[in-house]
Coordinates of C-alpha atoms and ligand atoms in Angstrom, one line a residue:
X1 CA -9.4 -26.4 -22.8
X2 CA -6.6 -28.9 -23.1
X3 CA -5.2 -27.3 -26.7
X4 CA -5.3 -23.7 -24.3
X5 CA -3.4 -25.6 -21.6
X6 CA -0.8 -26.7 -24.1
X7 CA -0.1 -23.4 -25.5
X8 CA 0.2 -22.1 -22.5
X9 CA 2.9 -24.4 -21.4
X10 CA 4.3 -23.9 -24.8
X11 CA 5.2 -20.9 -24.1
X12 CA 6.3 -21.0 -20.3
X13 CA 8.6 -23.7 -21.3
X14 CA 10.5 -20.4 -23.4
X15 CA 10.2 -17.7 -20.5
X16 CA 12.3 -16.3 -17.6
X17 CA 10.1 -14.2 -16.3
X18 CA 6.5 -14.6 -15.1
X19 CA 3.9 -12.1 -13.3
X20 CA 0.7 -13.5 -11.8
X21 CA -1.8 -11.0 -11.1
X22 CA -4.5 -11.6 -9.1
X23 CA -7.5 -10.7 -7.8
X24 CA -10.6 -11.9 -5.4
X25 CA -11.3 -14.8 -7.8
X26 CA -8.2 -16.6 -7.0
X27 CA -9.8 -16.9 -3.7
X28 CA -13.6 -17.6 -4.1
X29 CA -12.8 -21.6 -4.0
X30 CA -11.4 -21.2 -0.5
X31 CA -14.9 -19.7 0.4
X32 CA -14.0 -15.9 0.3
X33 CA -16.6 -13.9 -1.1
X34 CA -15.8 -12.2 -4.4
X35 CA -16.8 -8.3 -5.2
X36 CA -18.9 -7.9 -8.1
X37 CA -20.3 -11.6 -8.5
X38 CA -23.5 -11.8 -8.1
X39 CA -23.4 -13.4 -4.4
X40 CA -20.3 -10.8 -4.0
X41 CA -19.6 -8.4 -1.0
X42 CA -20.8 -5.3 -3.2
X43 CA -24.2 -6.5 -3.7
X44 CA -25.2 -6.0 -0.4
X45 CA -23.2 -3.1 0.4
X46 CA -21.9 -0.4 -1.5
X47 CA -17.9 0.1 -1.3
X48 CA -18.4 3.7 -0.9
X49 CA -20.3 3.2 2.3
X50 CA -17.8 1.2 3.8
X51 CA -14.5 0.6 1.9
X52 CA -13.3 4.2 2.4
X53 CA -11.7 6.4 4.8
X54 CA -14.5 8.9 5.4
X55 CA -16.7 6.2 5.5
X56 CA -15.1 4.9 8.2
X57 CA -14.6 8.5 10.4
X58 CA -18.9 8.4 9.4
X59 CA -19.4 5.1 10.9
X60 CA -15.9 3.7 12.5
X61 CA -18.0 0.6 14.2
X62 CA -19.8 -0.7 10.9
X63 CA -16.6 -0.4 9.3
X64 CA -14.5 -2.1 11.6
X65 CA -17.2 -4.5 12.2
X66 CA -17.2 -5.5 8.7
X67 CA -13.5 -6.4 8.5
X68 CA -13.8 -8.0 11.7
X69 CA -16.3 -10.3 10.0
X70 CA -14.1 -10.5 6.4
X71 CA -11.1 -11.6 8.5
X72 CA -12.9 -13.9 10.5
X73 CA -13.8 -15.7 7.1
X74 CA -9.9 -15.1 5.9
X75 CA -8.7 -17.1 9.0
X76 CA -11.4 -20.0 8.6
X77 CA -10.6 -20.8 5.1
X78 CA -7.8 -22.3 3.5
X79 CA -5.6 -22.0 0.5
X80 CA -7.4 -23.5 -2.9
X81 CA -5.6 -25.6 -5.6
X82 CA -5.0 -22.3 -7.3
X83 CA -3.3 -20.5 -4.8
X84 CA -0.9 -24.0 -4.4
X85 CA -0.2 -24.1 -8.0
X86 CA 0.7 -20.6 -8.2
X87 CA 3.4 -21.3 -5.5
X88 CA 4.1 -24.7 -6.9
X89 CA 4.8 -22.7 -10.2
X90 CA 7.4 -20.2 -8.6
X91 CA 10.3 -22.5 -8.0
X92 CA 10.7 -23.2 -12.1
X93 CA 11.6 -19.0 -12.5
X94 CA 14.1 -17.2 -11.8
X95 CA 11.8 -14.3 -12.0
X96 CA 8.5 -15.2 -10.9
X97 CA 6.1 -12.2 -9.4
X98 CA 2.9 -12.5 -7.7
X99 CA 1.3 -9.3 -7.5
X100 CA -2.2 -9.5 -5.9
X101 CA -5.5 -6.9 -4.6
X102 CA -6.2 -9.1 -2.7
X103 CA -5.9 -8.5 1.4
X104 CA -6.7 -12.3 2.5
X105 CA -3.1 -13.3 3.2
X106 CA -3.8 -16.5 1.0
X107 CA -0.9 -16.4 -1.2
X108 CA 1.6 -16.4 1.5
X109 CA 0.2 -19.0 3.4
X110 CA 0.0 -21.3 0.7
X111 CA 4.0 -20.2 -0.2
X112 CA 4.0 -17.8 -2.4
X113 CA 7.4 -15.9 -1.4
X114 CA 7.6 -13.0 -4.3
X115 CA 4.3 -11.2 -3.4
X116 CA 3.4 -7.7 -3.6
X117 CA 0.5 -6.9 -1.8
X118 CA -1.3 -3.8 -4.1
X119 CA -4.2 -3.3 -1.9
X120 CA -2.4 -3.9 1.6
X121 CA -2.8 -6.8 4.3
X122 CA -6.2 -7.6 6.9
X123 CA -3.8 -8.9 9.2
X124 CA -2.5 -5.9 9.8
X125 CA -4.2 -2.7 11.5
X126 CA -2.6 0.6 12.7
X127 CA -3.5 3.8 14.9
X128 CA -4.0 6.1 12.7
X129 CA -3.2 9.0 14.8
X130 CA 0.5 8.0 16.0
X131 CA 0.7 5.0 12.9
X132 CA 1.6 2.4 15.6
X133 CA 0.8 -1.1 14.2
X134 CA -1.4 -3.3 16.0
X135 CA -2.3 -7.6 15.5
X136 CA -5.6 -8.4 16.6
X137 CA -4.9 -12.2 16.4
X138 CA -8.2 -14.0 16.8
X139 CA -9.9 -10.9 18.1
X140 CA -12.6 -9.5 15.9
X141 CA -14.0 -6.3 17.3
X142 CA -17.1 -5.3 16.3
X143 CA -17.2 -1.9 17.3
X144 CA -14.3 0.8 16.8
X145 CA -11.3 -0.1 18.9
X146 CA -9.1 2.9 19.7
X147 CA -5.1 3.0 20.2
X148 CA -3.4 3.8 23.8
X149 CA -2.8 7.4 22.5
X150 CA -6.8 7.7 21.5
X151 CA -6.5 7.6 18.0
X152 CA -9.1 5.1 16.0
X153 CA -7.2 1.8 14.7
X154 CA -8.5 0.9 10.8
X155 CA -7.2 -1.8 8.9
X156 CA -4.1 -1.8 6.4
X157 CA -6.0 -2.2 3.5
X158 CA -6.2 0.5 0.1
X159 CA -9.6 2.0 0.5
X160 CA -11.5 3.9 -2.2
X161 CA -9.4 7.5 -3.0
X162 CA -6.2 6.1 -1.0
X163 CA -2.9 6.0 -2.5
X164 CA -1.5 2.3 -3.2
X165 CA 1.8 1.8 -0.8
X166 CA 4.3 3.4 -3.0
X167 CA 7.2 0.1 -2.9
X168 CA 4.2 -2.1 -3.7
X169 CA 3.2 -0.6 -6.6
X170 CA 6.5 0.4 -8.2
X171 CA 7.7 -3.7 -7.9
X172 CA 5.2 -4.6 -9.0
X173 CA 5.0 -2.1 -12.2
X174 CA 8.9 -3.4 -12.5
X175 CA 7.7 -6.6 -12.2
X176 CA 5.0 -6.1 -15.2
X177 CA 7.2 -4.2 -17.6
X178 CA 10.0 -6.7 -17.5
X179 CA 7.7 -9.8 -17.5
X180 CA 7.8 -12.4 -20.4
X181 CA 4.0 -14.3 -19.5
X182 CA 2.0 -12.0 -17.5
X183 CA -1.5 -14.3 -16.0
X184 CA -4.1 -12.4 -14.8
X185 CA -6.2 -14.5 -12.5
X186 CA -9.7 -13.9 -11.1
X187 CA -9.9 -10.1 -11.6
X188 CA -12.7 -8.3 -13.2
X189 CA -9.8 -5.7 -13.8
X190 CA -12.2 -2.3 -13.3
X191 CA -10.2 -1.0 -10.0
X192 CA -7.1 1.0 -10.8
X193 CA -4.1 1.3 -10.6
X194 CA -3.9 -2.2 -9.7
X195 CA -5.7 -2.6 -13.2
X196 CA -2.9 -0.7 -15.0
X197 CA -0.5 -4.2 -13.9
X198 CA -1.6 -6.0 -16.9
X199 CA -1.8 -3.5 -19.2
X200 CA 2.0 -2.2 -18.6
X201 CA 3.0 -6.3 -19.2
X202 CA 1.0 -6.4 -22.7
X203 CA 2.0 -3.1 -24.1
X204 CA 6.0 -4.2 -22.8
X205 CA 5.3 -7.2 -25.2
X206 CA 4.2 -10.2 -22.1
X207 CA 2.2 -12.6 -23.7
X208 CA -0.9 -12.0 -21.7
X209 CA -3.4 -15.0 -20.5
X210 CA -6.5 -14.6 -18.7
X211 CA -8.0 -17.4 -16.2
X212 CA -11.7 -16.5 -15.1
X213 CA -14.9 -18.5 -16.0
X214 CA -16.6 -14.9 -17.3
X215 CA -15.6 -12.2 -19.7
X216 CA -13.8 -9.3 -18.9
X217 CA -12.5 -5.3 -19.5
X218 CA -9.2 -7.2 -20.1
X219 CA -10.6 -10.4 -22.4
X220 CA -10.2 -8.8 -25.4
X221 CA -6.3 -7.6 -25.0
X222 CA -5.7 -10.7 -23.8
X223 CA -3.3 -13.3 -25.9
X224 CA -5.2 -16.5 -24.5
X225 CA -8.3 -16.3 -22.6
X226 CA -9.1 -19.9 -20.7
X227 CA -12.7 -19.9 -19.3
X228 CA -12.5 -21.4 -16.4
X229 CA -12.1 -21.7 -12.1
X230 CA -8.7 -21.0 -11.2
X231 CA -8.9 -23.8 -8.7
X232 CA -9.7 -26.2 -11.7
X233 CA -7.3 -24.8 -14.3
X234 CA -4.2 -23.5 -12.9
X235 CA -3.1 -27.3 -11.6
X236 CA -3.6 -28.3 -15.1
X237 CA -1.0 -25.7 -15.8
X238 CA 1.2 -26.8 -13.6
X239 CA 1.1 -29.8 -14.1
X240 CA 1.2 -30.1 -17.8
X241 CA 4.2 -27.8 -17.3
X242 CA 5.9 -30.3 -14.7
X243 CA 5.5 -33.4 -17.1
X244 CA 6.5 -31.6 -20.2
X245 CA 9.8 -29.7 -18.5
X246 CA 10.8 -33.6 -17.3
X247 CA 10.6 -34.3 -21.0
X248 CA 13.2 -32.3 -22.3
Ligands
LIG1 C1 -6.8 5.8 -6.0 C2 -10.1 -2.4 -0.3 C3 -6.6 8.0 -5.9 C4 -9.5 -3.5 0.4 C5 -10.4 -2.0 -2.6 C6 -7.8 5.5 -12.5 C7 -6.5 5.7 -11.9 C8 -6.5 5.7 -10.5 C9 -7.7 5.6 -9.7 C10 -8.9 5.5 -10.4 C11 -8.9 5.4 -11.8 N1 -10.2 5.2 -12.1 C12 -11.0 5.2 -11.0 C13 -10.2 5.3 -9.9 C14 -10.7 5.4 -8.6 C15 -10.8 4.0 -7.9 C16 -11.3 2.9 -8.8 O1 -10.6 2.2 -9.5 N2 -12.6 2.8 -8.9 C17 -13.2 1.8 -9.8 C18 -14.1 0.9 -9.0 C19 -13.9 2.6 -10.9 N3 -9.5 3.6 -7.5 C20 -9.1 4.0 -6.2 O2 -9.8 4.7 -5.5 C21 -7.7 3.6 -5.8 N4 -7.0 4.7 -5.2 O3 -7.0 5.8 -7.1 O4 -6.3 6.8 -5.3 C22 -5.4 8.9 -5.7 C23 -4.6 9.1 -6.8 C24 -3.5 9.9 -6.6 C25 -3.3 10.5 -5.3 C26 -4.1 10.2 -4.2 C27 -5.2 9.4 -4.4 C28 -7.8 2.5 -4.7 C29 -8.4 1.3 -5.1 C30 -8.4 0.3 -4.0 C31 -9.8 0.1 -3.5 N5 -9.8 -0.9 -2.5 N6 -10.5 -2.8 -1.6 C32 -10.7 -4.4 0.7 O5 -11.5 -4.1 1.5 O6 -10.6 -5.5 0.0 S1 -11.1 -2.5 -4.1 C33 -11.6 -4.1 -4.2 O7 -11.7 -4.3 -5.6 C34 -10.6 -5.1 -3.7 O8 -9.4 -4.7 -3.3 C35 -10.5 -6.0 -4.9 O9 -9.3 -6.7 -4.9 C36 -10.5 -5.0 -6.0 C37 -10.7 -5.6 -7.4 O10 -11.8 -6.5 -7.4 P1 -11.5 -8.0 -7.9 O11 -10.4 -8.5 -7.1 O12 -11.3 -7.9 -9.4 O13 -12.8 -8.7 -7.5 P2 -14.2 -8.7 -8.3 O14 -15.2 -9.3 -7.4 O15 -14.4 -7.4 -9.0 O16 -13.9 -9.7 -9.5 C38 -13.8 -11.1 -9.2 C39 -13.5 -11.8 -10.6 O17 -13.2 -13.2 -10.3 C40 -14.7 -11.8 -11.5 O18 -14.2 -11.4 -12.8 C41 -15.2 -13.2 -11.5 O19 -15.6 -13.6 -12.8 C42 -13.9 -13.9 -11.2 N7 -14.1 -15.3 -10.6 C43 -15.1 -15.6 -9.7 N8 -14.8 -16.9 -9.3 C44 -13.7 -17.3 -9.9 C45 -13.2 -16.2 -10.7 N9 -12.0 -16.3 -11.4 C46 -11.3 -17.5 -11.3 N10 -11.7 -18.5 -10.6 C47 -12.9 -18.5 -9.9 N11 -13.3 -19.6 -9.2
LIG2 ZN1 -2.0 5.9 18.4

């Protein structure tokens, strides 16, 4: 792992610009369940039955119920090693991106400031009759909650057949095709667009690295593959990187 490390910093010693993309692995050591592991949210329910909008006219209390329970988890947990590194990393760029699917709010709270959010935010939850935004704070409904004017409030979140928010997705498509290093961290890389963010860096000529303990749709485009926890390698990054940039 260590001669992986080094090559990475070799090279982000060179580069002005940097992309991390991320997905729900980046999270899994702060306790937030992953997708398509084996203990992950899809093996007990499908994402059709729940993680889309007709889905949710079908059965607006399971639905709501179900993020009410995901963002109950999202506020007990805490940012891992991998989401601190990741903001450590930021202040040496000039250009540094994080462009994540994830909804968990993690990033920012661990200081990430560049962030763009592809699949939208649990925090935030809107009418979607008359669009007015609403913040549930520590309230977790578990049946449908309705706005003032009648219409059912969902949560801000990309569901299955939804267009990504527009600015989100062009920055960070800017972000990818003008990137010198793109990471991608924690993804298994099979939902798209979002999936098209590491693609667009390799074929704009980032040198691509990949940070997951298991193999993915992306492994074999990928420059560098480490095998590993992002909690567990992405400090090593950093701070490999910090000692070698005080070298020089
Ligand atoms: C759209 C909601 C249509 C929020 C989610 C091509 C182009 C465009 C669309 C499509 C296309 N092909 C197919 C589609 C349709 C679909 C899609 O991609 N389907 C896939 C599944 C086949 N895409 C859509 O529907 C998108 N919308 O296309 O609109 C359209 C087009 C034009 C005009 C109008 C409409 C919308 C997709 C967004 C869906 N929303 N979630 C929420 O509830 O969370 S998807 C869901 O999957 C999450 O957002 C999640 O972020 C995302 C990706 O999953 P991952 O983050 O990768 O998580 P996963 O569990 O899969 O993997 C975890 C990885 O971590 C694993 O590899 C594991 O090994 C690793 N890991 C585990 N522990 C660690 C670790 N890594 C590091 N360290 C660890 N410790
Ligand atoms: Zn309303």
């Amino acid at each position: 792992m260590i001669e992986l490390i080094q090559k990475v910093v070799d090279k982000l010693l060179k580069v002005k610009s940097v992309v991390v993309f991320t997905g729900a692995g980046v999270s899994a050591e702060s306790g937030v369940p992953t997708f398509r592991d084996k203990d992950g949210l899809w093996q007990k329910l499908k994402p059709e039955e729940l993680a889309n909008f007709n889905a949710f006219l079908r059965n607006p209390d399971l639905v709501t119920e179900w993020y009410s329970h995901r963002r109950k988890i999202m506020h007990e947990v805490q940012p891992n090693p991998a989401h601190y590194a990741i903001a450590e990393l930021e202040k040496y760029f000039e250009r540094f991106t994080v462009v994540t699917q994830n909804i968990d709010n993690l990033h920012r709270r661990a200081g990430s400031k560049k962030i763009f959010e592809l699949h939208g935010n649990i925090e935030r939850n809107y009418c979607i009759q008359c669009k007015k935004f609403y913040d549930l704070g520590d309230n977790y409904p578990d049946k449908a909650i309705y706005c003032e004017c009648g219409g059912l409030i969902r949560p801000d979140v990309v569901w299955f057949g939804e267009m990504l928010p527009e600015d989100e997705y062009e920055g960070a498509v800017n972000a990818a095709k003008t990137c010198d290093i793109c990471f991608s961290v924690g993804t298994s890389a099979v939902v798209f667009p979002a999936a098209y963010i590491p693609i667009y860096a390799k074929q704009n000529g980032a040198f691509l690295v990949e940070i997951n303990p298991n193999q993915t749709d992306l492994s074999k485009m990928a420059d560098l593959v480490i095998q590993g926890k992002a909690g567990e390698v992405l400090p090593k990054i950093v701070d490999e990187f910090k000692k070698r940039k005080k070298e020089i």
